[in-house]
Short mmCIF file of C-alpha atoms in Angstrom, two decimals:
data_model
loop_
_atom_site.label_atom_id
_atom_site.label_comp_id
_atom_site.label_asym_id
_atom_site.label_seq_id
_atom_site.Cartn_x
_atom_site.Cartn_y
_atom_site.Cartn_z
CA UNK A 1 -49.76 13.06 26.66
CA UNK A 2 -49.98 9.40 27.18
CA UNK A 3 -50.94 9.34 23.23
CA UNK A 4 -47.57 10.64 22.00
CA UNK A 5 -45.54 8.60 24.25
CA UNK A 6 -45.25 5.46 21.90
CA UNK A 7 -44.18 8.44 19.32
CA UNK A 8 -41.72 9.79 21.20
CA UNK A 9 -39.96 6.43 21.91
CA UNK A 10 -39.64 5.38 18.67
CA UNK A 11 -37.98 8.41 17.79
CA UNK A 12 -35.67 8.27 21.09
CA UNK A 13 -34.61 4.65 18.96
CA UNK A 14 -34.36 5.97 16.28
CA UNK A 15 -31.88 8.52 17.58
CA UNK A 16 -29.96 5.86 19.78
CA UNK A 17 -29.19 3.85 16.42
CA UNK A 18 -28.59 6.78 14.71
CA UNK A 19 -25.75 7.83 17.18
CA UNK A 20 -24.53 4.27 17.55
CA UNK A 21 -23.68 3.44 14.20
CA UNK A 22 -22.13 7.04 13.90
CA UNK A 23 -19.83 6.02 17.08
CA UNK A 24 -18.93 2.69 14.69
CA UNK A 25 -17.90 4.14 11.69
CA UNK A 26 -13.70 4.84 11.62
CA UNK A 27 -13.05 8.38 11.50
CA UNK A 28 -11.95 8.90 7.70
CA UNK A 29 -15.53 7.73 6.94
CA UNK A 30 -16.78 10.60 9.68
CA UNK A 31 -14.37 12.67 8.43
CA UNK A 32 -15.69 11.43 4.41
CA UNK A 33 -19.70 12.17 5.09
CA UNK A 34 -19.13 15.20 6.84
CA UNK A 35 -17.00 17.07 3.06
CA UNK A 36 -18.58 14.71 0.49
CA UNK A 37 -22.10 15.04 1.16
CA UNK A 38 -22.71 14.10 -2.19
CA UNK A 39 -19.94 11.45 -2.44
CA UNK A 40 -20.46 8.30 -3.08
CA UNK A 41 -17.36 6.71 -1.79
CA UNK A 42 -15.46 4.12 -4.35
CA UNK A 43 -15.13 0.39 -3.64
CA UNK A 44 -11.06 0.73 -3.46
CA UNK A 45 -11.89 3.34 -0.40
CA UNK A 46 -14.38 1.36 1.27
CA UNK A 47 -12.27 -1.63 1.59
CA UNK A 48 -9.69 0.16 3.14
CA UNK A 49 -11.80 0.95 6.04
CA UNK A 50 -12.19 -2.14 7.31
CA UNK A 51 -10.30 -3.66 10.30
CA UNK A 52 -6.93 -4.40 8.76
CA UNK A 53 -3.26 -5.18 9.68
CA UNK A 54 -3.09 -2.22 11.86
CA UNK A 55 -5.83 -0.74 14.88
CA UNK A 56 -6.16 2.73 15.40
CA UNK A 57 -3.99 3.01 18.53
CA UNK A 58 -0.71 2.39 15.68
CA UNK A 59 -0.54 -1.42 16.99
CA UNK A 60 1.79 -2.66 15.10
CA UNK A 61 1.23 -5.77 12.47
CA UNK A 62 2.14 -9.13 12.61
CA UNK A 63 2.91 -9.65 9.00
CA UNK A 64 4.44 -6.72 7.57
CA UNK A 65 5.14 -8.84 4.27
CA UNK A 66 1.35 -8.68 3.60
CA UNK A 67 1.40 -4.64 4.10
CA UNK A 68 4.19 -3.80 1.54
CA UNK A 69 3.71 -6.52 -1.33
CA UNK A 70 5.47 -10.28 -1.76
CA UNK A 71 8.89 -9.53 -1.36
CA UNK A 72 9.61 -9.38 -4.81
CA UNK A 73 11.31 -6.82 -6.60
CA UNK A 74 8.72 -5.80 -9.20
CA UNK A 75 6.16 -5.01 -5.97
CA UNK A 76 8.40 -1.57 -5.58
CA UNK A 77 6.29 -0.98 -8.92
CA UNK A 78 2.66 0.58 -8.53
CA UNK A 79 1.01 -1.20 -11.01
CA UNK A 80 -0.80 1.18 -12.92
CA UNK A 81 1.50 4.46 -12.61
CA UNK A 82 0.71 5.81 -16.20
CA UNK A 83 2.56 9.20 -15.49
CA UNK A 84 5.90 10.03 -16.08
CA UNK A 85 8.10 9.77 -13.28
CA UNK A 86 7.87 6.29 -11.98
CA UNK A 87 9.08 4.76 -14.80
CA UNK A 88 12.19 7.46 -14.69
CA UNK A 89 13.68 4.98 -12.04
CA UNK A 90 12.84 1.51 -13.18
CA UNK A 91 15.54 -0.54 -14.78
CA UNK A 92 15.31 -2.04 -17.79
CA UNK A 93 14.10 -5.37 -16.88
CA UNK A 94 11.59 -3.76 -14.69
CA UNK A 95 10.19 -1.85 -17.80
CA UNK A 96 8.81 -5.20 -18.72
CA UNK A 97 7.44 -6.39 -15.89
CA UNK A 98 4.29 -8.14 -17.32
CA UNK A 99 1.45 -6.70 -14.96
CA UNK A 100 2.49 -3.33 -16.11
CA UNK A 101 -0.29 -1.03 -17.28
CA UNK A 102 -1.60 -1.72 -20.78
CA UNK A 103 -1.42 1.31 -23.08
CA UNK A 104 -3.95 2.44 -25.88
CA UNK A 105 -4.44 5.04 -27.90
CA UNK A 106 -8.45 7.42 -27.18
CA UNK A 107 -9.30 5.52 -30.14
CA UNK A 108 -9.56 2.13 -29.07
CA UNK A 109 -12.01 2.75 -26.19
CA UNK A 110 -14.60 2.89 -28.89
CA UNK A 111 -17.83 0.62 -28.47
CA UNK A 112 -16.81 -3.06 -30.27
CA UNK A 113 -13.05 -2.35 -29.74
CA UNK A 114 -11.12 -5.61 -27.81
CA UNK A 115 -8.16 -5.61 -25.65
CA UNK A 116 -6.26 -8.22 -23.63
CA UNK A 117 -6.11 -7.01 -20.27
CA UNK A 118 -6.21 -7.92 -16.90
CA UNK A 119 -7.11 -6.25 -13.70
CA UNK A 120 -4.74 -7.56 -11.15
CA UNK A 121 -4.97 -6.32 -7.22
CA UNK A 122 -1.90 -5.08 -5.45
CA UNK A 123 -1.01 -7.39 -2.70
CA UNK A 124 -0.75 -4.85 -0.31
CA UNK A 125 -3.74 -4.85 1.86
CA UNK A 126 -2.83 -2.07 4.26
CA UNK A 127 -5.91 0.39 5.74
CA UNK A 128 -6.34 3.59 6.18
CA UNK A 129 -5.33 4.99 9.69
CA UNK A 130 -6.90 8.18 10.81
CA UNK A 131 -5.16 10.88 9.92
CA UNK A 132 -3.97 12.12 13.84
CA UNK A 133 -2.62 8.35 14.11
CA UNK A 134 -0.57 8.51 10.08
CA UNK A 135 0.66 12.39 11.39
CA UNK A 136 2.24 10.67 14.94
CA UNK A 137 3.92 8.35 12.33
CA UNK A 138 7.40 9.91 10.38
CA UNK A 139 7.29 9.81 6.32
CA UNK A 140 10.69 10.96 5.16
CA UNK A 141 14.08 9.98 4.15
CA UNK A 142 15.48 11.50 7.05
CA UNK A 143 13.63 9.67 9.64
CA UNK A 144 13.89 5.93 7.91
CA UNK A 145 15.62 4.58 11.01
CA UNK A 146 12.58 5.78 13.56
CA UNK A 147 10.46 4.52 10.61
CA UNK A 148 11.80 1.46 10.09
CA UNK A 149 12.00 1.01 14.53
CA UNK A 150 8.09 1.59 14.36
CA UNK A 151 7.30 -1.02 12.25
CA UNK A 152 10.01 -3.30 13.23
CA UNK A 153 11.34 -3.72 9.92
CA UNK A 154 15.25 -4.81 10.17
CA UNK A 155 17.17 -1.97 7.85
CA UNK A 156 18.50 -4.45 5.70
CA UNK A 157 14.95 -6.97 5.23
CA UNK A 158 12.74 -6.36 1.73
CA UNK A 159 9.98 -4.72 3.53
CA UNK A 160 12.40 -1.89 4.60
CA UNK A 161 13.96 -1.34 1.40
CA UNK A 162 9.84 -0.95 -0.07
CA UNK A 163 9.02 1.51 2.49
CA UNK A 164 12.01 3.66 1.29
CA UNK A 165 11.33 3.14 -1.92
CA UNK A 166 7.94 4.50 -1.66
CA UNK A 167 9.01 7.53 0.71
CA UNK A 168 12.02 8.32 -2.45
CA UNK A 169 9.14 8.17 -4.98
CA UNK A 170 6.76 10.46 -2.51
CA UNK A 171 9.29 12.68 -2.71
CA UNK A 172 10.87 12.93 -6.01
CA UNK A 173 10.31 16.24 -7.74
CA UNK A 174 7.21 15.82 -10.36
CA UNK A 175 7.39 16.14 -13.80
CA UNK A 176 6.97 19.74 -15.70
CA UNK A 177 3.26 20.66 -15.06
CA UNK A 178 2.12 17.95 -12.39
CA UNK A 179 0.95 18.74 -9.20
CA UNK A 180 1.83 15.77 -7.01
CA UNK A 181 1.34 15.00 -2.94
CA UNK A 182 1.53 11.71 -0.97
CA UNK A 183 -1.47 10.93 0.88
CA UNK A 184 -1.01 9.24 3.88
CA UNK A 185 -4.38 9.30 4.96
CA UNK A 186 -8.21 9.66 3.31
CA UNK A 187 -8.70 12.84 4.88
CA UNK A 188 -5.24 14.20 3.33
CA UNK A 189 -6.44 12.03 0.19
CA UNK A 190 -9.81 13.87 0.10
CA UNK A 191 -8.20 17.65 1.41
CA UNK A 192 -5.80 17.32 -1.68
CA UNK A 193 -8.22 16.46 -4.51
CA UNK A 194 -10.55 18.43 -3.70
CA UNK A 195 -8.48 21.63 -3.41
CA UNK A 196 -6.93 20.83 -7.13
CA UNK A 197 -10.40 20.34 -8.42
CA UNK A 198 -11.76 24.15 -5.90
CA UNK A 199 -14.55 22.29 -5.37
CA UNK A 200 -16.08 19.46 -2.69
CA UNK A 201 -19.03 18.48 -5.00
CA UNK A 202 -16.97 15.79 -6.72
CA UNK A 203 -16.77 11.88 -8.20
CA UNK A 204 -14.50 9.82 -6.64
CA UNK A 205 -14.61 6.19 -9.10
CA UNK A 206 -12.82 2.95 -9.33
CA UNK A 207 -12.30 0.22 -11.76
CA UNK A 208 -14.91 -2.81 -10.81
CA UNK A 209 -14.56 -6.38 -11.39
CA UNK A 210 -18.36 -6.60 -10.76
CA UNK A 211 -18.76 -9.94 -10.35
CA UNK A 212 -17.54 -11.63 -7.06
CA UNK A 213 -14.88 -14.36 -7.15
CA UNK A 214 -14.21 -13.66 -10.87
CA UNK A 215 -10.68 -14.53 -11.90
CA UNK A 216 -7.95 -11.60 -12.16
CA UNK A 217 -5.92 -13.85 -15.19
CA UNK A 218 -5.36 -12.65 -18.87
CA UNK A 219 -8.98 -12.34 -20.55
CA UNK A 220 -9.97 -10.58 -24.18
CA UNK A 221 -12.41 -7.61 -22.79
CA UNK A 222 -14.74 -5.83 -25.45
CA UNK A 223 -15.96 -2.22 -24.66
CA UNK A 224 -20.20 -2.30 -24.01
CA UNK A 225 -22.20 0.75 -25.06
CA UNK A 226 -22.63 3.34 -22.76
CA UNK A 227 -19.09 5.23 -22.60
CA UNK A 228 -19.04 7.79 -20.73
CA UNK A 229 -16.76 10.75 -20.44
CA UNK A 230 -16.00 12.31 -17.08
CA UNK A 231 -16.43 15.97 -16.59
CA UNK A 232 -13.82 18.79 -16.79
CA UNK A 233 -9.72 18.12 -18.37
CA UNK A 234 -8.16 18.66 -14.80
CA UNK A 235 -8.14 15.21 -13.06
CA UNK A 236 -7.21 13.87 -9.29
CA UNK A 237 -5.49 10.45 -9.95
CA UNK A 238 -4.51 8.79 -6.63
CA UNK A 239 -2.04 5.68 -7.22
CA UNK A 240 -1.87 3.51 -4.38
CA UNK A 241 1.49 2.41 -2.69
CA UNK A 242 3.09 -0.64 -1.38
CA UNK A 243 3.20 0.43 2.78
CA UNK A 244 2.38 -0.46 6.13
CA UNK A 245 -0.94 1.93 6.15
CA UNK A 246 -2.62 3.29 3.58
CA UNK A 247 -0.48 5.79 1.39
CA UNK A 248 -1.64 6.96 -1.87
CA UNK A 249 0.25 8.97 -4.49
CA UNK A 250 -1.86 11.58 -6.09
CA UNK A 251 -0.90 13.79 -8.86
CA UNK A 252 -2.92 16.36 -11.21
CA UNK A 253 -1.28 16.40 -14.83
CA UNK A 254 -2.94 18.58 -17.47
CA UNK A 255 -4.64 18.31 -19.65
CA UNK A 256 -6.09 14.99 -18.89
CA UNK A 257 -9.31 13.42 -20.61
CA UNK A 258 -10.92 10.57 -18.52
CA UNK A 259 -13.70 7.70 -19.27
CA UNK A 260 -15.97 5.74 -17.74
CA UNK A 261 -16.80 2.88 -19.60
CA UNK A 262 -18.16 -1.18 -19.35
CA UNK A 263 -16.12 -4.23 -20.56
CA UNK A 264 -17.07 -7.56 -20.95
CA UNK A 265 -14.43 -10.33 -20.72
CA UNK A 266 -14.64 -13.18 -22.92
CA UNK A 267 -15.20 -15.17 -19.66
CA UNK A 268 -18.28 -13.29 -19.11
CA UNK A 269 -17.19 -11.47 -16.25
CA UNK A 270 -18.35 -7.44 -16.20
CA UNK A 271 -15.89 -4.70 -15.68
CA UNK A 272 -16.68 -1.18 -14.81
CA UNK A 273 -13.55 0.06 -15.95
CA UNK A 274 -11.60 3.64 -15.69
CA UNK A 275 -9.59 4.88 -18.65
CA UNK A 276 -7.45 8.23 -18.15
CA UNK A 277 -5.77 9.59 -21.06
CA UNK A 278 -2.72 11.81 -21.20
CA UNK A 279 -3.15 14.50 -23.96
CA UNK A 280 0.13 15.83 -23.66
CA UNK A 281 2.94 13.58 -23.09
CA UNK A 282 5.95 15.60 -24.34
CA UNK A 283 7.64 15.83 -20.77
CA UNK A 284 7.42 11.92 -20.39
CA UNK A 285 11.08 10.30 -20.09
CA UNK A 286 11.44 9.35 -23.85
CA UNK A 287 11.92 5.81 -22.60
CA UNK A 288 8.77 5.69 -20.94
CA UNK A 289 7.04 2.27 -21.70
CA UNK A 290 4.10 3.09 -23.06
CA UNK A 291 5.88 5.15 -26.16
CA UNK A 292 8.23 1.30 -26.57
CA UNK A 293 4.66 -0.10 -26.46
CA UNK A 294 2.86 2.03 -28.72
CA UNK A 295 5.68 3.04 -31.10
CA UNK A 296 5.14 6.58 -30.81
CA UNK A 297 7.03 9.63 -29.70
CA UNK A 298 6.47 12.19 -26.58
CA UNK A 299 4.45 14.59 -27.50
CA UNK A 300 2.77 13.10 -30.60
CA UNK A 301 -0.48 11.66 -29.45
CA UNK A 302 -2.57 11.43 -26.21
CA UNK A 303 -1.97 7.81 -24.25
CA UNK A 304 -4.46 6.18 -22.43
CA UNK A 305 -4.24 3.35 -19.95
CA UNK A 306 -6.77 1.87 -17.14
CA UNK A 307 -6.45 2.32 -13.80
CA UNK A 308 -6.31 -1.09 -11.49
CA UNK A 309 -9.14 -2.05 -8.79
CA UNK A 310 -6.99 -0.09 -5.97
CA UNK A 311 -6.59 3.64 -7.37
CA UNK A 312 -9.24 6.14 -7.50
CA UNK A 313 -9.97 9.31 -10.27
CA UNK A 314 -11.51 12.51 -8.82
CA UNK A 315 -13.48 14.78 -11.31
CA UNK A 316 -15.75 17.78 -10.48
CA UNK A 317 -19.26 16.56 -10.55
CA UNK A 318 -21.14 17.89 -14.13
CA UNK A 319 -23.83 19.22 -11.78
CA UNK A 320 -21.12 21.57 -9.90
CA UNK A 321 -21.70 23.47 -12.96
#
């Protein structure tokens, strides 16, 4: 007996550690392992984990202004909304707002092709609450003044007129054929996609700026070998939103063709960058800026665009068969 007891301590450790860095991890990531077994979760997830402006007993933040963006007008913008119906509300000078999403046509994701680009990050640096805590919490136009009480935003200040901006985009009706929801927490994030997609054995990827510390300026990118297409034409896109916690807008719009593929910048700097393109455009607001961009009309030819650092694609994985 006394020869197995050494054994059997080790593996009492082993089990202690085991259950104490389960006890540490936040419950979206509990909540991620225990659907996405085969997961691997995305950078622009991870980081949203961390300790941020807000605990999860809904303390409320010190510096709101970090949570929903600068203060600027433009930061009512999430960089990187390549579908319709943002862009349905934007005025004319925010149209051309200059960190707005580059468009392309499927072509010019080829191996050798070049763009100027740059991958900017949102300034909004709000976390992920658990989803009991975002539930407690109202979302909706009719509760604003209980909203904007919780986070002790004055009705009239910036930050309040972002948060109802985002809760009037959240619930705007979609355009003809998307499937839209407002996540306002991972599990809701992960319950959504992986419903549209009827399956839990999924990729969840982000664009990369792989190197750390690497500049977020203006820089000519060429496309590496190795693009990749992701799997199926029905794609999760979740956009995220300027807001106290964590929101993300997600949206399915068929048919959708997405890409995988490594840039280099002329800087040096490596990019693993996601491309979605639109095939079917013809129920995009005719003034949409990617058709002013591209000189084209709805409806004539699929429209790409890359997605910034902070939204995430969701594809069925290939081996989901």
């Amino acid at each position: 007996m006394g020869f197995h007891l050494p054994l059997i301590f080790a593996l009492l450790s082993l089990a202690a550690v085991a259950l104490a860095n389960h006890a540490a991890q936040p419950a979206p990531q509990l909540y991620w392992n225990s659907v996405l077994l085969n997961t691997q979760m995305p950078r622009a997830i991870s980081e949203l984990l961390h300790p941020g402006l807000y605990s999860t007993n809904e303390e409320k933040s010190t510096n709101i202004m970090n949570a929903v963006g600068n203060g600027k007008p433009t930061d009512l913008i999430p960089l990187g909304a390549g579908y319709g119906i943002q862009y349905d509300r934007l005025t004319d000078n925010e149209l051309h707002y200059k960190n707005v999403t580059l468009y392309f046509f499927e072509k010019d994701i080829r191996p050798g092709a070049t763009m100027n680009f740059q991958f900017p990050r949102n300034s909004n640096t709000a976390t992920f609450l658990p989803r009991k805590s975002a539930q407690s919490i109202p979302f909706s136009s009719n509760k604003l003044s209980e909203i904007f009480n919780h986070f002790s935003a004055k009705p009239t200040s910036v930050e309040a007129k972002t948060i109802k901006k985002t809760i009037e985009v959240c619930e705007a009706p979609g355009i003809k054929g998307e499937e839209k929801y407002c996540a306002t927490s991972l599990e809701s994030m992960v319950d959504f996609s992986t419903s549209k997609l009827r399956t839990r054995n999924v990729q969840a990827i982000s664009t990369e700026v792989l190197e750390k510390g690497a500049t977020m300026s203006m820089h000519k990118y060429t496309t590496m070998p190795g693009l990749k297409k992701l799997a199926g034409d029905k794609v999760v896109v979740c956009h995220k939103q300027n807001y106290p916690y964590a929101v993300f807008y997600c949206h399915v719009i068929k048919p959708t063709a997405a890409y995988v593929l490594s840039l280099k910048g002329d800087d040096g700097v490596k990019v693993k960058a996601v491309a979605v393109c639109h095939l079917d455009t013809s129920e995009w607001n005719p003034k949409h800026l990617a058709f002013q961009i591209l000189k084209v009309k709805p409806g004539t030819i699929p429209i790409c665009h890359f997605l910034p650092t902070d939204h995430i694609i969701w594809v069925p994985n290939r081996k989901s068969g």
